[in-house]
Each structure stands twice: as structure tokens, then as C-alpha cells.
Amino acid sequence: MIKLTSTEFDAGTVIHNFDCDFVVRTNGDGLWGCEPGRQVRVTGICVIHTAFDDSINTRVDVAHDSTWDIYTDTAFESAVSGALGFDVGFTEQGMQEDGLASMEV
């Protein structure tokens, strides 16, 4: 389940906040040792579109109940992409946190 709960506008930035409740089973193919079949509950997604020069940058913050080592797991990327209706991928490793995946378009 994913539900848009708010949209904010601020000086070249549009922020969409979603409440979520779905579980992803990891593939275990990430770079940092997340085992296959780990159940990760996604509880919220924040999509931030920022205008910069002549382009739009889209950051996607995903709240979840797991540790940062889900980084680069393809099942997680695919599930979040499917929920949003557009492709997202993880940002760099140093931006990942326990409970929060940093992603982008």
C-alpha cells in the first residue's frame, strides 16, 4: 500500500510524502552482505524534485525497518520503483542509514 499524504512547494522544490505499508523480500545480491529473503517493511517514501539550472534532480528517501546493508539489493530497488511507478536506484553507500534508504531517479 502506498498513499500520497502531502505535497509541499518551496522555491524550486516539490516534495511528495507517501505513507507506505509493504514488505520486500531481498534477493541478497547487494554489495554488503544482506542475506536473501530478508523481509524489509517500507513505511514511508519522500520524493523530492529540485530544479537546478535547466534540469530536475529527483531524490527519493525510503523509510524502512532494516539496516543499511540492503544497499544495492535489486529486489528492494524493484519494489520501490514499482510502488512509485518510475525507476529508482540507490545513491552512494555513504548516504545509506539504518532505517532510511537514499535513492534517486
Short mmCIF file of N, CA and C in Angstrom, two decimals:
data_model
loop_
_atom_site.label_atom_id
_atom_site.label_comp_id
_atom_site.label_asym_id
_atom_site.label_seq_id
_atom_site.Cartn_x
_atom_site.Cartn_y
_atom_site.Cartn_z
N MET A 1 0.84 -1.17 0.00
CA MET A 1 0.00 0.00 0.00
C MET A 1 0.89 1.24 0.00
N ILE A 2 0.54 2.19 -0.83
CA ILE A 2 1.23 3.48 -0.87
C ILE A 2 0.16 4.56 -1.05
N LYS A 3 0.25 5.61 -0.23
CA LYS A 3 -0.77 6.66 -0.28
C LYS A 3 -0.10 8.02 -0.15
N LEU A 4 -0.36 8.91 -1.11
CA LEU A 4 0.15 10.27 -1.05
C LEU A 4 -0.53 10.99 0.11
N THR A 5 0.28 11.54 1.03
CA THR A 5 -0.29 12.21 2.20
C THR A 5 -0.11 13.72 2.17
N SER A 6 0.91 14.20 1.43
CA SER A 6 1.08 15.65 1.33
C SER A 6 1.99 16.00 0.17
N THR A 7 1.82 17.22 -0.33
CA THR A 7 2.69 17.79 -1.34
C THR A 7 3.04 19.20 -0.89
N GLU A 8 4.34 19.50 -0.91
CA GLU A 8 4.82 20.81 -0.48
C GLU A 8 5.56 21.48 -1.63
N PHE A 9 5.49 22.79 -1.71
CA PHE A 9 6.18 23.57 -2.73
C PHE A 9 7.05 24.60 -2.02
N ASP A 10 8.33 24.71 -2.44
CA ASP A 10 9.21 25.68 -1.80
C ASP A 10 10.37 26.03 -2.73
N ALA A 11 10.36 27.22 -3.30
CA ALA A 11 11.49 27.78 -4.07
C ALA A 11 12.20 26.79 -4.98
N GLY A 12 11.50 26.30 -5.98
CA GLY A 12 12.11 25.39 -6.94
C GLY A 12 12.13 23.94 -6.52
N THR A 13 11.48 23.63 -5.41
CA THR A 13 11.44 22.25 -4.91
C THR A 13 9.99 21.83 -4.70
N VAL A 14 9.69 20.59 -5.13
CA VAL A 14 8.38 19.98 -4.88
C VAL A 14 8.64 18.70 -4.10
N ILE A 15 7.95 18.54 -2.97
CA ILE A 15 8.13 17.38 -2.11
C ILE A 15 6.81 16.64 -1.99
N HIS A 16 6.85 15.33 -2.32
CA HIS A 16 5.68 14.46 -2.19
C HIS A 16 5.97 13.46 -1.07
N ASN A 17 5.11 13.41 -0.07
CA ASN A 17 5.25 12.47 1.04
C ASN A 17 4.20 11.37 0.92
N PHE A 18 4.66 10.13 1.05
CA PHE A 18 3.78 8.96 0.94
C PHE A 18 3.85 8.13 2.21
N ASP A 19 2.70 7.71 2.72
CA ASP A 19 2.65 6.66 3.73
C ASP A 19 2.67 5.34 2.99
N CYS A 20 3.40 4.38 3.51
CA CYS A 20 3.52 3.08 2.85
C CYS A 20 3.38 1.97 3.88
N ASP A 21 2.99 0.82 3.39
CA ASP A 21 3.00 -0.39 4.21
C ASP A 21 3.09 -1.57 3.26
N PHE A 22 4.33 -1.92 2.91
CA PHE A 22 4.54 -3.12 2.12
C PHE A 22 5.88 -3.74 2.50
N VAL A 23 5.99 -5.04 2.23
CA VAL A 23 7.19 -5.78 2.61
C VAL A 23 7.92 -6.23 1.35
N VAL A 24 9.23 -6.07 1.38
CA VAL A 24 10.11 -6.51 0.29
C VAL A 24 10.94 -7.67 0.81
N ARG A 25 11.04 -8.73 0.02
CA ARG A 25 11.97 -9.83 0.33
C ARG A 25 13.23 -9.61 -0.51
N THR A 26 14.34 -9.42 0.16
CA THR A 26 15.58 -9.12 -0.55
C THR A 26 16.06 -10.31 -1.37
N ASN A 27 16.80 -10.00 -2.45
CA ASN A 27 17.43 -11.03 -3.28
C ASN A 27 18.74 -11.50 -2.69
N GLY A 28 19.37 -10.66 -1.87
CA GLY A 28 20.67 -11.00 -1.33
C GLY A 28 21.80 -10.74 -2.30
N ASP A 29 21.52 -9.96 -3.36
CA ASP A 29 22.55 -9.70 -4.38
C ASP A 29 23.23 -8.35 -4.21
N GLY A 30 22.98 -7.69 -3.09
CA GLY A 30 23.62 -6.41 -2.82
C GLY A 30 25.10 -6.58 -2.48
N LEU A 31 25.81 -5.48 -2.45
CA LEU A 31 27.26 -5.50 -2.25
C LEU A 31 27.70 -5.70 -0.81
N TRP A 32 26.81 -5.57 0.16
CA TRP A 32 27.25 -5.51 1.55
C TRP A 32 26.71 -6.62 2.44
N GLY A 33 26.29 -7.73 1.88
CA GLY A 33 26.02 -8.91 2.69
C GLY A 33 24.60 -9.11 3.18
N CYS A 34 23.65 -8.35 2.70
CA CYS A 34 22.26 -8.59 3.07
C CYS A 34 21.85 -9.97 2.53
N GLU A 35 21.35 -10.83 3.40
CA GLU A 35 21.03 -12.20 3.01
C GLU A 35 19.76 -12.25 2.15
N PRO A 36 19.64 -13.29 1.31
CA PRO A 36 18.42 -13.45 0.53
C PRO A 36 17.22 -13.74 1.44
N GLY A 37 16.07 -13.20 1.09
CA GLY A 37 14.84 -13.48 1.82
C GLY A 37 14.58 -12.61 3.04
N ARG A 38 15.49 -11.66 3.33
CA ARG A 38 15.22 -10.76 4.46
C ARG A 38 13.94 -9.98 4.17
N GLN A 39 13.05 -9.91 5.15
CA GLN A 39 11.82 -9.15 4.98
C GLN A 39 12.04 -7.72 5.48
N VAL A 40 11.85 -6.77 4.58
CA VAL A 40 12.05 -5.36 4.89
C VAL A 40 10.72 -4.63 4.69
N ARG A 41 10.19 -4.06 5.76
CA ARG A 41 8.93 -3.32 5.68
C ARG A 41 9.21 -1.87 5.32
N VAL A 42 8.58 -1.39 4.26
CA VAL A 42 8.69 0.01 3.84
C VAL A 42 7.52 0.76 4.45
N THR A 43 7.83 1.85 5.19
CA THR A 43 6.79 2.57 5.93
C THR A 43 6.54 3.99 5.41
N GLY A 44 7.44 4.50 4.60
CA GLY A 44 7.25 5.85 4.06
C GLY A 44 8.22 6.15 2.94
N ILE A 45 7.79 7.01 2.02
CA ILE A 45 8.64 7.45 0.92
C ILE A 45 8.45 8.95 0.75
N CYS A 46 9.57 9.65 0.58
CA CYS A 46 9.56 11.08 0.32
C CYS A 46 10.27 11.32 -1.00
N VAL A 47 9.56 11.87 -1.98
CA VAL A 47 10.12 12.16 -3.30
C VAL A 47 10.33 13.67 -3.39
N ILE A 48 11.58 14.06 -3.63
CA ILE A 48 11.95 15.48 -3.64
C ILE A 48 12.46 15.85 -5.03
N HIS A 49 11.70 16.67 -5.75
CA HIS A 49 12.11 17.17 -7.08
C HIS A 49 12.67 18.57 -6.90
N THR A 50 13.90 18.78 -7.33
CA THR A 50 14.54 20.10 -7.20
C THR A 50 15.00 20.58 -8.57
N ALA A 51 14.58 21.79 -8.95
CA ALA A 51 15.04 22.40 -10.20
C ALA A 51 16.44 22.96 -9.98
N PHE A 52 17.35 22.63 -10.90
CA PHE A 52 18.72 23.11 -10.82
C PHE A 52 19.20 23.43 -12.22
N ASP A 53 19.51 24.68 -12.47
CA ASP A 53 19.83 25.15 -13.82
C ASP A 53 18.70 24.75 -14.76
N ASP A 54 19.00 23.95 -15.77
CA ASP A 54 17.98 23.55 -16.75
C ASP A 54 17.53 22.10 -16.56
N SER A 55 17.70 21.55 -15.37
CA SER A 55 17.32 20.16 -15.16
C SER A 55 16.58 20.00 -13.83
N ILE A 56 16.01 18.82 -13.66
CA ILE A 56 15.31 18.48 -12.42
C ILE A 56 16.07 17.31 -11.78
N ASN A 57 16.41 17.45 -10.52
CA ASN A 57 17.04 16.39 -9.75
C ASN A 57 15.97 15.78 -8.86
N THR A 58 15.88 14.44 -8.84
CA THR A 58 14.88 13.78 -8.01
C THR A 58 15.55 12.85 -7.02
N ARG A 59 15.39 13.17 -5.74
CA ARG A 59 15.89 12.34 -4.65
C ARG A 59 14.70 11.61 -4.04
N VAL A 60 14.93 10.38 -3.61
CA VAL A 60 13.87 9.56 -3.03
C VAL A 60 14.38 8.98 -1.71
N ASP A 61 13.78 9.36 -0.60
CA ASP A 61 14.13 8.83 0.71
C ASP A 61 13.09 7.79 1.10
N VAL A 62 13.57 6.59 1.47
CA VAL A 62 12.67 5.47 1.76
C VAL A 62 12.86 5.02 3.21
N ALA A 63 11.82 5.19 4.03
CA ALA A 63 11.86 4.73 5.42
C ALA A 63 11.53 3.24 5.46
N HIS A 64 12.33 2.49 6.23
CA HIS A 64 12.15 1.04 6.32
C HIS A 64 12.59 0.55 7.70
N ASP A 65 12.38 -0.73 7.97
CA ASP A 65 12.69 -1.27 9.30
C ASP A 65 13.93 -2.17 9.30
N SER A 66 14.86 -1.93 8.39
CA SER A 66 16.04 -2.79 8.31
C SER A 66 17.31 -1.97 8.48
N THR A 67 18.42 -2.59 8.22
CA THR A 67 19.72 -1.95 8.34
C THR A 67 20.20 -1.47 6.97
N TRP A 68 21.25 -0.66 6.96
CA TRP A 68 21.74 -0.03 5.73
C TRP A 68 22.26 -1.04 4.71
N ASP A 69 22.57 -2.27 5.13
CA ASP A 69 23.22 -3.21 4.22
C ASP A 69 22.29 -3.79 3.14
N ILE A 70 21.05 -3.29 3.07
CA ILE A 70 20.19 -3.64 1.93
C ILE A 70 20.65 -2.88 0.67
N TYR A 71 21.59 -1.98 0.86
CA TYR A 71 22.15 -1.16 -0.23
C TYR A 71 22.48 -2.02 -1.45
N THR A 72 22.00 -1.62 -2.59
CA THR A 72 22.15 -2.23 -3.92
C THR A 72 21.37 -3.52 -4.12
N ASP A 73 20.54 -3.94 -3.19
CA ASP A 73 19.72 -5.13 -3.40
C ASP A 73 18.70 -4.84 -4.50
N THR A 74 18.70 -5.65 -5.55
CA THR A 74 17.85 -5.37 -6.71
C THR A 74 16.37 -5.57 -6.43
N ALA A 75 16.02 -6.46 -5.52
CA ALA A 75 14.60 -6.65 -5.18
C ALA A 75 14.05 -5.41 -4.49
N PHE A 76 14.86 -4.78 -3.63
CA PHE A 76 14.43 -3.56 -2.95
C PHE A 76 14.24 -2.44 -3.97
N GLU A 77 15.22 -2.25 -4.85
CA GLU A 77 15.10 -1.23 -5.90
C GLU A 77 13.85 -1.45 -6.74
N SER A 78 13.63 -2.69 -7.13
CA SER A 78 12.49 -3.02 -7.99
C SER A 78 11.16 -2.77 -7.28
N ALA A 79 11.06 -3.13 -6.01
CA ALA A 79 9.81 -2.94 -5.27
C ALA A 79 9.49 -1.46 -5.09
N VAL A 80 10.49 -0.66 -4.75
CA VAL A 80 10.26 0.77 -4.58
C VAL A 80 9.90 1.40 -5.92
N SER A 81 10.61 1.01 -6.97
CA SER A 81 10.30 1.51 -8.32
C SER A 81 8.87 1.16 -8.71
N GLY A 82 8.47 -0.07 -8.45
CA GLY A 82 7.11 -0.50 -8.78
C GLY A 82 6.05 0.26 -8.00
N ALA A 83 6.31 0.53 -6.73
CA ALA A 83 5.35 1.27 -5.91
C ALA A 83 5.18 2.69 -6.41
N LEU A 84 6.29 3.31 -6.84
CA LEU A 84 6.24 4.70 -7.29
C LEU A 84 5.81 4.85 -8.75
N GLY A 85 6.03 3.81 -9.55
CA GLY A 85 5.68 3.89 -10.96
C GLY A 85 6.78 4.48 -11.83
N PHE A 86 7.99 4.61 -11.29
CA PHE A 86 9.16 5.02 -12.08
C PHE A 86 10.41 4.42 -11.45
N ASP A 87 11.46 4.28 -12.26
CA ASP A 87 12.68 3.61 -11.82
C ASP A 87 13.50 4.47 -10.87
N VAL A 88 13.92 3.85 -9.77
CA VAL A 88 14.84 4.49 -8.83
C VAL A 88 16.00 3.54 -8.57
N GLY A 89 17.12 4.11 -8.14
CA GLY A 89 18.28 3.32 -7.74
C GLY A 89 18.91 3.94 -6.51
N PHE A 90 19.72 3.17 -5.84
CA PHE A 90 20.39 3.67 -4.64
C PHE A 90 21.39 4.77 -5.00
N THR A 91 21.55 5.73 -4.10
CA THR A 91 22.62 6.71 -4.21
C THR A 91 23.88 6.05 -3.65
N GLU A 92 24.88 6.84 -3.32
CA GLU A 92 26.14 6.25 -2.85
C GLU A 92 26.00 5.60 -1.47
N GLN A 93 26.90 4.68 -1.19
CA GLN A 93 26.85 3.88 0.04
C GLN A 93 26.87 4.74 1.29
N GLY A 94 27.66 5.78 1.31
CA GLY A 94 27.78 6.62 2.50
C GLY A 94 26.52 7.37 2.88
N MET A 95 25.54 7.40 1.99
CA MET A 95 24.28 8.10 2.27
C MET A 95 23.21 7.16 2.85
N GLN A 96 23.53 5.87 2.96
CA GLN A 96 22.56 4.90 3.49
C GLN A 96 22.61 4.90 5.01
N GLU A 97 21.46 4.70 5.63
CA GLU A 97 21.37 4.65 7.09
C GLU A 97 20.48 3.48 7.49
N ASP A 98 20.67 3.00 8.70
CA ASP A 98 19.70 2.05 9.24
C ASP A 98 18.35 2.76 9.25
N GLY A 99 17.35 2.13 8.65
CA GLY A 99 16.00 2.70 8.64
C GLY A 99 15.71 3.70 7.55
N LEU A 100 16.71 4.05 6.72
CA LEU A 100 16.48 5.04 5.66
C LEU A 100 17.37 4.76 4.45
N ALA A 101 16.73 4.43 3.32
CA ALA A 101 17.46 4.22 2.07
C ALA A 101 17.45 5.50 1.27
N SER A 102 18.63 5.91 0.81
CA SER A 102 18.77 7.08 -0.04
C SER A 102 18.80 6.60 -1.49
N MET A 103 17.83 7.08 -2.28
CA MET A 103 17.70 6.65 -3.67
C MET A 103 17.52 7.87 -4.56
N GLU A 104 17.56 7.64 -5.87
CA GLU A 104 17.39 8.73 -6.84
C GLU A 104 16.90 8.17 -8.16
N VAL A 105 16.43 9.08 -9.00
CA VAL A 105 15.99 8.70 -10.35
C VAL A 105 17.19 8.72 -11.26
#
